[in-house]
Short mmCIF file of C-alpha atoms in Angstrom, two decimals:
data_model
loop_
_atom_site.label_atom_id
_atom_site.label_comp_id
_atom_site.label_asym_id
_atom_site.label_seq_id
_atom_site.Cartn_x
_atom_site.Cartn_y
_atom_site.Cartn_z
CA UNK A 20 144.84 91.70 125.32
CA UNK A 21 144.91 88.29 123.99
CA UNK A 22 148.09 87.99 121.65
CA UNK A 23 149.88 85.10 119.37
CA UNK A 24 154.02 85.92 118.89
CA UNK A 25 156.11 84.32 116.13
CA UNK A 26 159.38 85.36 116.71
CA UNK A 27 160.99 84.07 113.14
CA UNK A 28 160.45 86.55 110.71
CA UNK A 29 162.27 84.94 107.16
CA UNK A 30 164.22 81.64 107.95
CA UNK A 31 166.47 80.58 104.76
CA UNK A 32 167.31 76.97 105.15
CA UNK A 33 168.08 73.96 102.56
CA UNK A 34 166.17 70.64 101.22
CA UNK A 35 166.71 68.37 103.93
CA UNK A 36 167.24 70.63 106.39
CA UNK A 37 165.09 70.85 109.69
CA UNK A 38 162.82 73.04 110.02
CA UNK A 39 161.19 74.69 113.73
CA UNK A 40 159.63 78.09 113.31
CA UNK A 41 158.82 79.49 117.32
CA UNK A 42 154.84 80.58 118.59
CA UNK A 43 154.04 81.53 121.76
CA UNK A 44 150.57 82.32 123.13
CA UNK A 45 149.85 84.74 125.71
CA UNK A 46 146.07 83.72 126.95
CA UNK A 47 144.43 81.62 129.49
CA UNK A 48 141.31 79.94 129.37
CA UNK A 49 140.37 77.00 126.90
CA UNK A 50 143.45 77.41 124.09
CA UNK A 51 142.62 76.69 120.26
CA UNK A 52 145.84 76.38 118.36
CA UNK A 53 146.31 76.14 113.88
CA UNK A 54 148.87 76.99 112.13
CA UNK A 55 148.36 78.15 108.43
CA UNK A 56 150.06 77.84 105.33
CA UNK A 57 149.92 80.25 102.14
CA UNK A 58 152.13 78.95 99.64
CA UNK A 59 152.51 81.81 97.18
CA UNK A 60 149.66 83.10 95.29
CA UNK A 61 146.98 80.25 96.99
CA UNK A 62 144.56 81.04 100.29
CA UNK A 63 145.23 80.39 104.01
CA UNK A 64 145.08 76.36 104.15
CA UNK A 65 145.52 74.14 107.56
CA UNK A 66 147.94 72.56 108.25
CA UNK A 67 147.07 71.27 112.06
CA UNK A 68 145.06 72.11 114.87
CA UNK A 69 145.20 71.41 118.45
CA UNK A 70 142.07 71.65 121.00
CA UNK A 71 143.39 69.18 123.74
CA UNK A 72 144.70 65.80 124.19
CA UNK A 73 147.62 64.64 122.86
CA UNK A 74 150.36 68.05 122.77
CA UNK A 75 152.32 66.36 119.88
CA UNK A 76 149.97 66.66 117.05
CA UNK A 77 150.21 65.64 114.03
CA UNK A 78 149.44 67.74 110.73
CA UNK A 79 149.58 67.42 106.82
CA UNK A 80 152.77 67.08 104.62
CA UNK A 81 154.93 65.96 107.49
CA UNK A 82 153.85 68.69 109.77
CA UNK A 83 153.96 68.51 113.14
CA UNK A 84 153.89 70.87 116.32
CA UNK A 85 154.14 70.72 119.64
CA UNK A 86 151.93 72.34 122.73
CA UNK A 87 154.02 73.28 125.37
CA UNK A 88 151.57 74.73 128.46
CA UNK A 89 154.47 75.51 130.47
CA UNK A 90 155.96 77.49 127.48
CA UNK A 91 153.07 79.22 125.95
CA UNK A 92 154.56 77.83 122.75
CA UNK A 93 153.53 75.67 119.84
CA UNK A 94 155.99 75.63 117.50
CA UNK A 95 155.65 73.27 113.78
CA UNK A 96 158.69 70.80 113.19
CA UNK A 97 159.35 68.80 109.92
CA UNK A 98 162.01 66.73 109.82
CA UNK A 99 163.42 67.34 106.48
CA UNK A 100 161.81 70.61 104.37
CA UNK A 101 161.48 70.59 100.49
CA UNK A 102 161.09 72.80 97.94
CA UNK A 103 157.67 72.78 97.29
CA UNK A 104 157.36 73.80 100.88
CA UNK A 105 158.50 78.00 100.85
CA UNK A 106 155.73 79.33 101.71
CA UNK A 107 154.07 81.66 104.75
CA UNK A 108 152.86 80.33 107.83
CA UNK A 109 150.98 81.37 110.29
CA UNK A 110 150.60 80.61 114.10
CA UNK A 111 147.31 81.54 115.10
CA UNK A 112 145.11 81.53 118.41
CA UNK A 113 141.31 80.77 118.62
CA UNK A 114 139.79 83.74 120.86
CA UNK A 115 136.59 83.26 122.34
CA UNK A 116 135.78 86.77 123.37
CA UNK A 117 132.53 86.16 121.79
CA UNK A 118 129.66 83.49 121.42
CA UNK A 119 132.19 82.35 118.45
CA UNK A 120 135.40 82.12 118.65
CA UNK A 121 137.49 84.36 116.17
CA UNK A 122 141.78 83.74 114.97
CA UNK A 123 144.56 86.32 116.26
CA UNK A 124 147.21 85.26 114.04
CA UNK A 125 150.86 86.04 114.61
CA UNK A 126 152.60 87.70 111.89
CA UNK A 127 153.70 85.19 109.79
CA UNK A 128 156.78 83.36 109.34
CA UNK A 129 158.26 83.62 105.74
CA UNK A 130 159.59 80.44 104.56
CA UNK A 131 162.95 79.74 101.43
CA UNK A 132 163.54 76.62 101.09
CA UNK A 133 166.74 76.23 98.85
CA UNK A 134 167.88 73.54 95.97
CA UNK B 19 131.80 70.41 97.35
CA UNK B 20 132.73 74.35 97.05
CA UNK B 21 135.67 75.60 99.18
CA UNK B 22 135.00 79.45 100.23
CA UNK B 23 134.42 81.93 98.01
CA UNK B 24 135.21 85.27 97.41
CA UNK B 25 134.67 88.21 94.30
CA UNK B 26 136.00 89.94 92.97
CA UNK B 27 139.74 88.80 93.16
CA UNK B 28 140.74 92.20 92.43
CA UNK B 29 139.93 95.81 92.73
CA UNK B 30 141.08 99.62 92.33
CA UNK B 31 139.82 102.44 94.39
CA UNK B 32 140.60 105.50 94.78
CA UNK B 33 140.43 107.05 97.81
CA UNK B 34 136.21 108.30 99.36
CA UNK B 35 134.96 105.69 97.61
CA UNK B 36 133.02 103.05 98.90
CA UNK B 37 133.45 99.51 97.82
CA UNK B 38 131.90 95.90 98.74
CA UNK B 39 133.29 92.51 98.68
CA UNK B 40 131.39 88.61 98.99
CA UNK B 41 131.51 85.82 100.41
CA UNK B 42 129.57 81.99 99.46
CA UNK B 43 130.62 80.47 102.38
CA UNK B 44 131.78 76.44 102.15
CA UNK B 45 128.71 74.36 101.79
CA UNK B 46 127.62 73.71 104.87
CA UNK B 47 129.05 76.31 107.69
CA UNK B 48 126.99 79.42 108.76
CA UNK B 49 129.12 81.18 110.12
CA UNK B 50 131.73 83.23 108.20
CA UNK B 51 134.49 86.00 109.43
CA UNK B 52 136.50 88.43 107.86
CA UNK B 53 139.87 89.17 108.27
CA UNK B 54 142.44 92.36 106.55
CA UNK B 55 145.62 91.39 106.14
CA UNK B 56 148.20 94.26 104.95
CA UNK B 57 151.60 93.46 102.69
CA UNK B 58 153.69 91.83 105.47
CA UNK B 59 151.41 90.81 109.01
CA UNK B 60 149.05 88.80 109.61
CA UNK B 61 145.19 88.49 109.03
CA UNK B 62 143.48 90.48 111.35
CA UNK B 63 139.80 90.21 112.30
CA UNK B 64 137.71 92.41 111.08
CA UNK B 65 133.83 90.89 112.40
CA UNK B 66 132.40 88.05 112.43
CA UNK B 67 128.40 87.20 111.50
CA UNK B 68 126.26 84.43 112.29
CA UNK B 69 122.51 84.83 111.65
CA UNK B 70 122.08 87.39 110.04
CA UNK B 71 124.09 89.18 112.61
CA UNK B 72 127.12 90.72 113.52
CA UNK B 73 128.51 88.47 116.94
CA UNK B 74 132.04 89.81 117.24
CA UNK B 75 134.22 92.24 115.96
CA UNK B 76 137.38 93.47 115.79
CA UNK B 77 139.14 97.12 116.24
CA UNK B 78 138.32 98.65 113.13
CA UNK B 79 136.52 101.76 112.66
CA UNK B 80 132.30 101.96 111.99
CA UNK B 81 133.34 102.76 108.32
CA UNK B 82 133.57 98.88 107.54
CA UNK B 83 130.09 97.04 108.24
CA UNK B 84 129.10 94.29 107.29
CA UNK B 85 125.95 91.86 106.11
CA UNK B 86 124.64 88.28 105.88
CA UNK B 87 121.90 87.17 103.98
CA UNK B 88 120.04 83.50 104.68
CA UNK B 89 121.72 81.40 102.71
CA UNK B 90 124.96 82.16 104.73
CA UNK B 91 126.29 84.32 101.69
CA UNK B 92 128.48 87.45 103.65
CA UNK B 93 129.32 91.14 102.44
CA UNK B 94 132.15 93.41 103.50
CA UNK B 95 131.51 97.34 102.89
CA UNK B 96 133.97 99.70 103.22
CA UNK B 97 132.95 103.39 103.19
CA UNK B 98 135.73 106.47 102.86
CA UNK B 99 137.98 104.38 101.57
CA UNK B 100 141.49 105.02 102.98
CA UNK B 101 145.33 104.59 101.06
CA UNK B 102 145.35 102.21 104.84
CA UNK B 103 142.74 100.33 103.76
CA UNK B 104 144.59 98.93 100.84
CA UNK B 105 145.11 94.79 102.24
CA UNK B 106 144.22 91.63 100.60
CA UNK B 107 140.29 90.80 102.57
CA UNK B 108 139.83 87.08 103.33
CA UNK B 109 136.80 85.30 104.73
CA UNK B 110 136.55 82.64 106.44
CA UNK B 111 133.61 80.21 107.21
CA UNK B 112 132.57 77.70 109.90
CA UNK B 113 130.06 75.90 111.61
CA UNK B 114 128.30 77.48 114.66
CA UNK B 115 130.52 75.63 117.19
CA UNK B 116 133.07 78.07 118.77
CA UNK B 117 136.03 74.70 118.17
CA UNK B 118 135.43 74.76 114.82
CA UNK B 119 138.07 75.06 112.10
CA UNK B 120 137.67 78.26 109.53
CA UNK B 121 138.54 78.15 106.08
CA UNK B 122 139.97 80.68 104.25
CA UNK B 123 138.79 82.22 100.63
CA UNK B 124 141.33 82.69 98.47
CA UNK B 125 140.71 87.00 99.10
CA UNK B 126 140.13 90.33 97.61
CA UNK B 127 143.23 92.30 97.37
CA UNK B 128 141.75 96.08 96.97
CA UNK B 129 144.72 98.81 95.96
CA UNK B 130 142.90 102.44 97.08
CA UNK B 131 144.54 104.83 95.18
#
C-alpha cells in the first residue's frame, strides 16, 4: 500500500539551530510530494511541493526540501529556525489511485523552538 | 479571493446522532476532498467530489456520505455517530487537474459524547 512516514514525532530546537525533518514514501510511479505546516490554531498551509524537475525545492519562509528518489525521501530543511516556526509539519504524497488525486499524509512532526 | 471556508467551526454531538458539515471551495476550484484528522495524527482521506459525483473514497464506512452541489460546495454527513468519530474534519479544494495543490479550510472540530 502507498504510504508516507515521518520518523520524528517531536523535535525540540533552540532558535538559530538548523532543522531537518525526515519523510519517506513507499510507492512508485508518478511521485508528487508536499510539505504542509499547521501553526497552533490555524489551518494547514502549503510550505512547498515537488512535482518534477529540480529535486531541490524551495518553499516559503526559508524552507526547502530535497527529493532523493534512490532513498524514497523528501526531507524538509531550514538553516536557522525561529520561534515562529513552532508548529506541526506534515509530509504528504499525492495518490493517483482514482481519476483525481488524494493526499496521503504522514503522522506529522511537532516542532518546538525555544526562544 | 476567499479561501476554503467550513461551517460550523465546532460541534458537539452524542453517540447515535447524525451530523452535517459544510464546505465552500476556494474561488475557481471545482473539486472538494474531505479528510479526518484525529488528535495527534495526520489527516486521513475520506472521499473526493468532482462534478457532483464521488470520485474516490478512502477506507471509511458507509456511515460517511457526502454531496456536492452545482456551485461546487460540499457537505459531509456522518450517521450513527461513534465516540471514535471525534476529530477535526478538513475540507480541501483544488482544480480538476490532478497535480493541482489542494488548499485546506480551517476545519470543523467534532466532539462526540
